[in-house]
Short mmCIF file of C-alpha atoms and ligand atoms in Angstrom, two decimals:
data_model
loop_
_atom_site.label_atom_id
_atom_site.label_comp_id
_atom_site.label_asym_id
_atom_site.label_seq_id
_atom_site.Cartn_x
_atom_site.Cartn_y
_atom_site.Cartn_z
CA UNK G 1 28.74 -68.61 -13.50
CA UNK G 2 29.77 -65.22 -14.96
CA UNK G 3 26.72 -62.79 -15.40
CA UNK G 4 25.59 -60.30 -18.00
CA UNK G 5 23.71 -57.83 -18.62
CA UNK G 6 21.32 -57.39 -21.28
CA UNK G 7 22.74 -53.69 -23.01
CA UNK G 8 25.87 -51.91 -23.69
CA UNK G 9 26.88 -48.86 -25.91
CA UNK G 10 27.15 -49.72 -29.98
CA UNK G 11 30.33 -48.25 -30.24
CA UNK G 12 31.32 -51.20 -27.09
CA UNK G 13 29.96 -53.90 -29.45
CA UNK G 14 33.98 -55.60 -29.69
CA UNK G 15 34.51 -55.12 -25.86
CA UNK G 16 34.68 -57.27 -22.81
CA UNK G 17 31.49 -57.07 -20.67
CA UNK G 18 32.15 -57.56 -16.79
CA UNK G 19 28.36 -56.23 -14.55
CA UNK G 20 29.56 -54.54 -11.42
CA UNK G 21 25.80 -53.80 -10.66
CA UNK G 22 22.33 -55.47 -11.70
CA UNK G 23 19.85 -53.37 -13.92
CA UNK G 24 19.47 -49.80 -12.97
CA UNK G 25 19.17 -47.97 -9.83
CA UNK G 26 16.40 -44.93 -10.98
CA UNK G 27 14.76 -47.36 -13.63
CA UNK G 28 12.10 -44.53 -14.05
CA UNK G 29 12.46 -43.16 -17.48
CA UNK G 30 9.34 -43.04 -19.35
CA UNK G 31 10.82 -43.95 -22.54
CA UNK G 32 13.31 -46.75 -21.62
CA UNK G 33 11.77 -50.33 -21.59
CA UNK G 34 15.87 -51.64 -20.67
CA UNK G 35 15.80 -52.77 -17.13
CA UNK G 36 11.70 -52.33 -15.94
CA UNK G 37 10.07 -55.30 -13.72
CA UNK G 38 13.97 -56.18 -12.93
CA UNK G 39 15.51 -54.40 -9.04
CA UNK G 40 18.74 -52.84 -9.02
CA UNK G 41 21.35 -54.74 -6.90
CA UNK G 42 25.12 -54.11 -6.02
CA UNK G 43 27.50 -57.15 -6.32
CA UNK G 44 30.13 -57.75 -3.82
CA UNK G 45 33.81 -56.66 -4.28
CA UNK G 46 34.37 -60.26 -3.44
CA UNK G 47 31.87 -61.72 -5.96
CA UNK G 48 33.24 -59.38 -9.15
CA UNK G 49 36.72 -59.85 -8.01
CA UNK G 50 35.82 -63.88 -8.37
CA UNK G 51 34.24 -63.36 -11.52
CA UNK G 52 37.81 -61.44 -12.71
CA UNK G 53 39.47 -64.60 -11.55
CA UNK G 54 37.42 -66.54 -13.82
CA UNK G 55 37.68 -63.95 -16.70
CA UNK G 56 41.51 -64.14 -16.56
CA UNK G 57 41.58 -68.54 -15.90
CA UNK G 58 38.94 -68.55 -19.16
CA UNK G 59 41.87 -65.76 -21.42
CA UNK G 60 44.61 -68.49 -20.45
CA UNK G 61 42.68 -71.42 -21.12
CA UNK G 62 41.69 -69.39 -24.96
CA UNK G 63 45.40 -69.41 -25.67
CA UNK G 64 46.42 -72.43 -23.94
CA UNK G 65 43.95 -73.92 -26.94
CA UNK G 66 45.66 -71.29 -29.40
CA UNK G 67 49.35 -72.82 -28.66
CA UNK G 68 48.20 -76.39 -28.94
CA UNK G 69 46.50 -75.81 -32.42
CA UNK G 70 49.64 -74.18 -33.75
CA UNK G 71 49.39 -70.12 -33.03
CA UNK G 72 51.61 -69.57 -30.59
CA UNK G 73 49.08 -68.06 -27.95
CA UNK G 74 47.55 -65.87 -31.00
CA UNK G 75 43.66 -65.54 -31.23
CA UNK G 76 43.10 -66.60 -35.22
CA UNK G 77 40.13 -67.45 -37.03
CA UNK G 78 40.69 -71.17 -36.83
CA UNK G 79 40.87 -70.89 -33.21
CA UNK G 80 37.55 -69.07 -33.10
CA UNK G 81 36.52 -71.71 -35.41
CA UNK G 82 37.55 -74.48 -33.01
CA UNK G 83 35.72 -72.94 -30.00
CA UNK G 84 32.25 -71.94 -31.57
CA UNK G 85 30.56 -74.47 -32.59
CA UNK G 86 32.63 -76.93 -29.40
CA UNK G 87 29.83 -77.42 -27.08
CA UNK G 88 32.45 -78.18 -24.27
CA UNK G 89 33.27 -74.35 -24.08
CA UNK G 90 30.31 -71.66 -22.58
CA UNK G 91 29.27 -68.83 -24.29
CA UNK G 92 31.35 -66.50 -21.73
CA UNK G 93 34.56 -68.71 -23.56
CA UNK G 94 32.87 -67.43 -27.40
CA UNK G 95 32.55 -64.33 -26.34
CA UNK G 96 36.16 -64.32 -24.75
CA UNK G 97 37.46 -65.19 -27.76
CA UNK G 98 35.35 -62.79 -30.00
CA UNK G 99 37.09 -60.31 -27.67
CA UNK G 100 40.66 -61.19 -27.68
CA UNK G 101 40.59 -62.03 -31.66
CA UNK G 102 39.71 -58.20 -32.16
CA UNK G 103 42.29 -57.38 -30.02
CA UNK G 104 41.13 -53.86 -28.86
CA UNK G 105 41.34 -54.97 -24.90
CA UNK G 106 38.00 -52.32 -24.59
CA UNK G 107 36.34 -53.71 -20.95
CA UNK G 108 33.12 -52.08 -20.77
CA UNK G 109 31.37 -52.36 -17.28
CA UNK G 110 27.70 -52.77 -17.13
CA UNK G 111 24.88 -52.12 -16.08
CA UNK G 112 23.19 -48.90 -16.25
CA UNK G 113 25.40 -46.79 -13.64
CA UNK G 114 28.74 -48.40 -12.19
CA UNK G 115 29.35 -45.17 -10.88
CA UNK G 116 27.21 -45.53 -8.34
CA UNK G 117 29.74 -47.99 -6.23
CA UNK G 118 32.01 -46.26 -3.72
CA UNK G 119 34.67 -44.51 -5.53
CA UNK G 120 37.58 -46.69 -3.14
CA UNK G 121 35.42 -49.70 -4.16
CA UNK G 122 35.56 -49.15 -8.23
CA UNK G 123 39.29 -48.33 -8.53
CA UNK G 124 39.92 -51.17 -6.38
CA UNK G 125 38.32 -53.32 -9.03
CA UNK G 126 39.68 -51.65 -11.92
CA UNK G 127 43.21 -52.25 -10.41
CA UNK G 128 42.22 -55.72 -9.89
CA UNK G 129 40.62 -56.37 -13.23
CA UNK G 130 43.91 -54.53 -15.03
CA UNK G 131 46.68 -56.82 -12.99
CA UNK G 132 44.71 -60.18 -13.70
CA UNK G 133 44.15 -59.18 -17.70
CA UNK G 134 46.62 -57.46 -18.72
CA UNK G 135 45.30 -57.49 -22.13
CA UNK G 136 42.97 -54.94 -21.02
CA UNK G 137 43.93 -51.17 -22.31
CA UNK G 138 40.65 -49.22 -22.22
CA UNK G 139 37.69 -49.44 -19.49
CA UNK G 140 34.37 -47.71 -20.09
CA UNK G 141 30.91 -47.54 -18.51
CA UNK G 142 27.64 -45.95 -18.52
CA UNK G 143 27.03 -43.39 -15.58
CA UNK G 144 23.74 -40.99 -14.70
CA UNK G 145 24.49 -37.54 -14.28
CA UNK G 146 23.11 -37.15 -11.27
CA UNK G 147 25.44 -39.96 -9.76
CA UNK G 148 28.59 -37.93 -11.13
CA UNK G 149 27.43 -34.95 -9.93
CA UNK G 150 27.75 -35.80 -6.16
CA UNK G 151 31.25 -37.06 -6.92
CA UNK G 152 34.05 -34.68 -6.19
CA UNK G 153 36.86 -33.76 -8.96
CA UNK G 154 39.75 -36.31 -7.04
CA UNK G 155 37.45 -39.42 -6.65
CA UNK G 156 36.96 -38.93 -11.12
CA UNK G 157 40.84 -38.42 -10.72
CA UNK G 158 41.43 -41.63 -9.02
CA UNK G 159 39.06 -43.80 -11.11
CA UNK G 160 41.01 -42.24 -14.66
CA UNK G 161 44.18 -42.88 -12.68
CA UNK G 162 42.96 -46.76 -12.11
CA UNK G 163 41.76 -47.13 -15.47
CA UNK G 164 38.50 -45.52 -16.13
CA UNK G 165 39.19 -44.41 -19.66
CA UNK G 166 35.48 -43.48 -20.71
CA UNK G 167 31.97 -42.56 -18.99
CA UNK G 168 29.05 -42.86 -21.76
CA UNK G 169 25.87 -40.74 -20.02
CA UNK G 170 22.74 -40.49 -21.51
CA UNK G 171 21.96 -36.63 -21.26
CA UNK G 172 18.90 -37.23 -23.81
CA UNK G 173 17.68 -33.92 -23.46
CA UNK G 174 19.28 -30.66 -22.05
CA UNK G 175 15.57 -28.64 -21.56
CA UNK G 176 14.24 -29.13 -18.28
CA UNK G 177 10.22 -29.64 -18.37
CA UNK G 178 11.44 -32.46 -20.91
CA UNK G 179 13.94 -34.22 -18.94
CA UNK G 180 11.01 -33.97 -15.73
CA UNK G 181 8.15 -35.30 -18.24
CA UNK G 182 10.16 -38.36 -19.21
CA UNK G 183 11.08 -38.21 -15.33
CA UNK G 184 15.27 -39.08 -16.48
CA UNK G 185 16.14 -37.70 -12.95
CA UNK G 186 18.75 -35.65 -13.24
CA UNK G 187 17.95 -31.81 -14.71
CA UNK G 188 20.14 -29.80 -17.32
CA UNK G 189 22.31 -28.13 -14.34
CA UNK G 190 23.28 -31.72 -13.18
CA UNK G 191 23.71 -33.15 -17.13
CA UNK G 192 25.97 -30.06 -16.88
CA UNK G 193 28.09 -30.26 -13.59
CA UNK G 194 28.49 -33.82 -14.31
CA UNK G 195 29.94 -33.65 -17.67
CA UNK G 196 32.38 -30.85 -17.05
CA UNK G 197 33.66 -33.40 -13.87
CA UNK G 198 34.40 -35.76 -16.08
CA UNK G 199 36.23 -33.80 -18.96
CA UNK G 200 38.24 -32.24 -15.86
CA UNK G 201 39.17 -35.51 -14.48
CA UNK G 202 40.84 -36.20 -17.95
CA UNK G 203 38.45 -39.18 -18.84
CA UNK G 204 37.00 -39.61 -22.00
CA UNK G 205 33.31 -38.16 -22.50
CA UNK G 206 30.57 -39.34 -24.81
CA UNK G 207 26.96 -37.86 -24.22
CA UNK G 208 23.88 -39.34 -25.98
CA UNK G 209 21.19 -37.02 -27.09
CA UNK G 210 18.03 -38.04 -27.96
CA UNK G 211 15.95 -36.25 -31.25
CA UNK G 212 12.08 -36.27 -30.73
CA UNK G 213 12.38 -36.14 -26.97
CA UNK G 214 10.31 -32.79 -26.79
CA UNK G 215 7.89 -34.32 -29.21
CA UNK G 216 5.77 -31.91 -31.32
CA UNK G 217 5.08 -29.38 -28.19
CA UNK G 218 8.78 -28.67 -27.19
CA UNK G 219 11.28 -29.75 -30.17
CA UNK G 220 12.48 -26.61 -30.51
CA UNK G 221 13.23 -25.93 -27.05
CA UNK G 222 14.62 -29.54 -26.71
CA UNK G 223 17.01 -29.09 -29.64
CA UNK G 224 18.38 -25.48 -28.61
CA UNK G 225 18.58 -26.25 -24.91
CA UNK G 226 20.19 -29.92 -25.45
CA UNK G 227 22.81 -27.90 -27.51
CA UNK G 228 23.35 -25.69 -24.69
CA UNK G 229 24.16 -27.88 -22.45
CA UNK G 230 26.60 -29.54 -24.46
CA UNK G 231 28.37 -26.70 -25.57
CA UNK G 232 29.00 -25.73 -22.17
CA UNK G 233 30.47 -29.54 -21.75
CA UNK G 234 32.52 -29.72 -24.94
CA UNK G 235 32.10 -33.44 -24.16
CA UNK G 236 34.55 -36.04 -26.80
CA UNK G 237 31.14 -37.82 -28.39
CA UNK G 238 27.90 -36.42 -29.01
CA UNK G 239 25.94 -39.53 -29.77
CA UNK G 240 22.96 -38.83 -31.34
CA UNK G 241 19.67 -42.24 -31.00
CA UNK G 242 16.65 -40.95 -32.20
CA UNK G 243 13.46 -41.75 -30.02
CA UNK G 244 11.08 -44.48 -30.54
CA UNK G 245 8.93 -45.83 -28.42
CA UNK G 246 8.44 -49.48 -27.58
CA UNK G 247 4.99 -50.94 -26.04
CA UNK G 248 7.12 -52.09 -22.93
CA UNK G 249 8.21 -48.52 -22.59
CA UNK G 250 5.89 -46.55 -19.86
CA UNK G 251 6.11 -43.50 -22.68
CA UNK G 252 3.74 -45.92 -24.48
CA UNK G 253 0.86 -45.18 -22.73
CA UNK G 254 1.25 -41.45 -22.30
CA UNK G 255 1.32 -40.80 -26.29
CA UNK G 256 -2.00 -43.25 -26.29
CA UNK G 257 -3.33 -40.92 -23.46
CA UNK G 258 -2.50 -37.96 -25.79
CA UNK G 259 -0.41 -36.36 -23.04
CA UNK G 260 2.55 -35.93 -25.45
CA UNK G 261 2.25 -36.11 -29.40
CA UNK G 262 5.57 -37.15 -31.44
CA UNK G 263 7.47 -36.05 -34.59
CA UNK G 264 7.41 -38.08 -37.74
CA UNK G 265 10.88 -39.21 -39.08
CA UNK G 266 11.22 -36.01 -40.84
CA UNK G 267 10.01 -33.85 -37.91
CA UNK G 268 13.19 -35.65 -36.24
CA UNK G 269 15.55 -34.69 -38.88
CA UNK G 270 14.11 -30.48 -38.60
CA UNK G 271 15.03 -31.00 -34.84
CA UNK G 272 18.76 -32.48 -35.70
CA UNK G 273 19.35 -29.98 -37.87
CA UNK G 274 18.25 -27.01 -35.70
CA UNK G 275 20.47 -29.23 -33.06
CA UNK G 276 23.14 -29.48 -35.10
CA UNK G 277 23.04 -25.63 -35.87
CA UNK G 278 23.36 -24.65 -32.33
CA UNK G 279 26.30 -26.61 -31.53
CA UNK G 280 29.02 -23.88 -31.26
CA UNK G 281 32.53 -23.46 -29.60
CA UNK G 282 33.11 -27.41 -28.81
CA UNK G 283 35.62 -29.74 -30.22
CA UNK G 284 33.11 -32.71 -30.18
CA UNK G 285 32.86 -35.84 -32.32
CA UNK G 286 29.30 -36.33 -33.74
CA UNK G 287 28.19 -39.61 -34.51
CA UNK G 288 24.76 -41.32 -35.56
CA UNK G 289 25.64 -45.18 -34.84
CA UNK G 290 22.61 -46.51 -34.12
CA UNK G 291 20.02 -48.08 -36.06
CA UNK G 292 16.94 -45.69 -34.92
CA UNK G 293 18.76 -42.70 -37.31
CA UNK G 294 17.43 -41.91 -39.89
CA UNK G 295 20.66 -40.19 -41.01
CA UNK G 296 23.41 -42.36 -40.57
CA UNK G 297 25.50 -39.85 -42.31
CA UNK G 298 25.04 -36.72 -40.11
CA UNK G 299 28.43 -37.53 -38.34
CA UNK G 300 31.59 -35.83 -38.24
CA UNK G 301 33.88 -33.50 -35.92
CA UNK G 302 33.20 -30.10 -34.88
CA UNK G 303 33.70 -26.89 -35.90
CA UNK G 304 34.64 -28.49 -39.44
CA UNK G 305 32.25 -30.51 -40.21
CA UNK G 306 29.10 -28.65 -39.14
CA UNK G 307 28.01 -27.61 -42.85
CA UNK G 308 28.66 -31.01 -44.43
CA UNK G 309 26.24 -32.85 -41.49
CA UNK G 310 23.84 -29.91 -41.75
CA UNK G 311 23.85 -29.99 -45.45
CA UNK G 312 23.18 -33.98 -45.10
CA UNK G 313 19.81 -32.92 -43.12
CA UNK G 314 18.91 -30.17 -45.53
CA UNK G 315 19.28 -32.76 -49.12
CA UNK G 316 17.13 -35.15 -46.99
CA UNK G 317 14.38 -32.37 -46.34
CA UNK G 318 14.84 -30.77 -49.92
CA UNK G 319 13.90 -34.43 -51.52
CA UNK G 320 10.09 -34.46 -52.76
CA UNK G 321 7.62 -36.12 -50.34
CA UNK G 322 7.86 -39.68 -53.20
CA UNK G 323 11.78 -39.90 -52.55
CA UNK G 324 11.26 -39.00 -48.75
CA UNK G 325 9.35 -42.15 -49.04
CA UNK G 326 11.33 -44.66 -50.64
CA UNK G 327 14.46 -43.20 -48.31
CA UNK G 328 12.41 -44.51 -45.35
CA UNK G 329 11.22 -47.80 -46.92
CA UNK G 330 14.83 -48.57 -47.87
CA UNK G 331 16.47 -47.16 -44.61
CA UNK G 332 14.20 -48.78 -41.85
CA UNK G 333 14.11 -51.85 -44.08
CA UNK G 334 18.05 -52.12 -43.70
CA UNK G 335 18.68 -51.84 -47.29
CA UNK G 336 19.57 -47.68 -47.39
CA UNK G 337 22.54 -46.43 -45.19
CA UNK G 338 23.43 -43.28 -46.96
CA UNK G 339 20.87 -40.69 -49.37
CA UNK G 340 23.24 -41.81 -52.38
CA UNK G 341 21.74 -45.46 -51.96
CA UNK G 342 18.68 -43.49 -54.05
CA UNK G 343 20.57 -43.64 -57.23
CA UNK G 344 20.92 -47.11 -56.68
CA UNK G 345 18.47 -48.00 -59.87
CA UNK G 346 18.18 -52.14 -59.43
CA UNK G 347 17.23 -51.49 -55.32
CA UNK G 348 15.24 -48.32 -56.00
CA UNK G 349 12.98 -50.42 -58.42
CA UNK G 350 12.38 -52.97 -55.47
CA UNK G 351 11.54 -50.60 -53.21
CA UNK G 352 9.14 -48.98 -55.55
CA UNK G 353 7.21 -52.51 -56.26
CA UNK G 354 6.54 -52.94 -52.37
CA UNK G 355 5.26 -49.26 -51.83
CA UNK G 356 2.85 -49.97 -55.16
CA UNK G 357 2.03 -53.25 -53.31
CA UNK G 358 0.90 -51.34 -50.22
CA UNK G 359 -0.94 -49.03 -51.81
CA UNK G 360 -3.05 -51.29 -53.09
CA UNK G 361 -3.55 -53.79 -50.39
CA UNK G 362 -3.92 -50.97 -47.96
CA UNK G 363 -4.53 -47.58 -49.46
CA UNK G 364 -3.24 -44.31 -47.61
CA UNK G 365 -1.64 -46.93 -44.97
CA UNK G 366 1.70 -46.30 -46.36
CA UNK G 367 3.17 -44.08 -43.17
CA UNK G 368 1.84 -46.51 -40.84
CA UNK G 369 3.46 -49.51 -42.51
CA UNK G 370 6.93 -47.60 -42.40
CA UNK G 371 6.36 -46.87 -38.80
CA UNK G 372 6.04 -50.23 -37.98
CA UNK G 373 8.66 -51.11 -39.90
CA UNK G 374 10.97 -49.04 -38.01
CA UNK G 375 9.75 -49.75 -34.59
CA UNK G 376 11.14 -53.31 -35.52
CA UNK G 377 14.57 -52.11 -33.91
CA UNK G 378 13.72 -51.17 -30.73
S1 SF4 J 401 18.79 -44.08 -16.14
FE1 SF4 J 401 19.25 -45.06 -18.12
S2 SF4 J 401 18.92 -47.25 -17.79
FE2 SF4 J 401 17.97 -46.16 -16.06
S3 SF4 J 401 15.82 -45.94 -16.67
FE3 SF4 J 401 16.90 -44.08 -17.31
S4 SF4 J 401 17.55 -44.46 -19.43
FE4 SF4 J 401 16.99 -46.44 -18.53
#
């Protein structure tokens, strides 16, 4: 049976998923609900390579099917079509084929830090998964910073060399009394060491930042410190996933305690801009691909874009408190993705008749129904 984990990056959603590890090994950050009440476990080199085995028997057996319907080995529609809805073939053979019809041959390995195997023991298995599926041309994975930190410059050398094309970290915050609130467990020095490791070893680098971090008491810090950090990284991707806090998340209780008090959506987009402004000297591709943005469109590469994403934030906080609104109602309700969907008369009208609606059946509750509206994604 081959295993999965529950997450992987949105910009992996077309890759192969193959879990060298179970769940995470630190598990202690306050505001990630991902792998809590599950223990971190290591899988045998023996028990992944098996898995590989499979992997590769299941790619054959995809275009074995492929030549007998008529396409030559090819991964079509029709032959997606054939395996779907055939209860004879797993979900590992749907998701197989969702993989090789794309045709990108991205492998990314899960779970929350592969890093954290012996160096010998991952390139061993990325030489191993590359000569078994050959269709495979890019391999990514998440790693802590604190992990990559203890690594030394040839062992990041010998994982690019076997394959390791990308390491997604989540830096979240560069400011250190934030990063030891939310108890991530690695400071700003190690975010730092660890990034510049990997951009040495020539693999690809994409940091995720998180907006409303600091909450209300240290946004600014958060924002210019986070900025910092990555300016002295220069890292490929600055991914930017705004907080929000789920119940299962141990952050939960802390805001209910009143030990830390958050930004609304548009405190969020003052901190991204002020973010945004102190990002200086790097090379770096920004990107807002994930749901919990408000601001889809504040993405682009630096130094050139830097005005058009900051001007994004300012027209957003420039828009009177009413259009603020309806922006919200029509983004978290998944029917905005950029500020020009406003003009957009027929939807605008819609979104108008609900917020009326609200009002009446629960006056002044309109902030709170948008909130939980939101928090629907997490
Ligand atoms: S290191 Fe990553 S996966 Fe682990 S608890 Fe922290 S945020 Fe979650």
């Amino acid at each position: 049976m081959i295993e999965q984990g529950p997450i992987r990056p949105p910009s992996e959603s077309k890759s192969l998923l193959l879990r060298l590890t179970r769940n995470c090994p630190w598990n202690r950050c306050l505001f990630c609900p991902v792998y809590k009440g599950n223990t971190f476990s290591r899988r045998s080199k023996e028990e992944i390579k098996a898995e590989i085995d499979q992997l590769s028997e299941i790619v054959n057996d995809i275009k074995n099917i492929s030549r007998k319907l008529g396409f030559a080995g090819k991964i079509t529609r029709t032959v997606i079509s054939h395996i779907y809805p055939n209860k004879d073939y797993s979900t590992i053979y749907r998701h197989v084929s969702h993989w090789l019809y794309f045709g990108e041959g991205s492998v990314f390995l899960q779970d929350a830090n592969s890093l954290i195997m012996a160096p010998e023991d991952l390139a061993e298995i990325l030489n191993y998964l590359r000569q078994k599926i050959p269709e495979i041309c890019r391999i990514t994975s998440y790693a802590r910073s604190r992990t990559l930190a203890r690594r030394k410059p040839d062992q990041l050398v010998m994982l690019r060399e076997a394959g390791l094309n990308r390491i997604h970290i989540g830096m979240e915050s560069g400011y250190d009394p934030v990063l030891s609130f939310m108890e991530k467990g690695s400071t700003a020095e190690e975010h730092i060491k660890a990034g510049c490791l990997v951009r040495e070893a020539g693999i690809s680098l994409s940091e995720y930042v998180m907006p409303g971090l600091g909450g209300k008491r240290w946004w600014r810090e958060h924002a210019l410190a986070t900025a910092d950090a990555l300016n002295q990284i220069n890292p490929d991707f600055i991914r930017i996933r705004s907080l929000r806090v789920p119940k299962t998340a141990p952050l939960s209780e802390k805001i209910e305690n009143g030990e830390i008090e958050l930004l609304d959506d548009d405190g969020v987009v003052r901190e991204i801009r002020l973010f945004i402004e102190n990002l200086d000297g790097i090379t770096s591709a920004v990107a807002s691909d994930h749901i919990m943005n408000l601001l889809e469109e504040i993405s682009g590469t630096l130094p050139d874009d830097k005005e058009k994403m900051l001007s994004v934030a300012d027209r957003y906080l420039d828009l009177p408190e009413e259009e603020r609104t309806i922006y919200k109602v029509g983004r978290w309700g998944g029917a905005y993705r950029s500020l020009d969907d406003l003009r957009d008369l027929e939807l605008r009208g819609k979104i108008e008749q609900v917020i009326r609606q609200w009002n009446l059946e629960t006056p002044g509750q309109v902030h709170e129904i948008i909130k939980e509206i939101a928090d629907q994604y997490i």
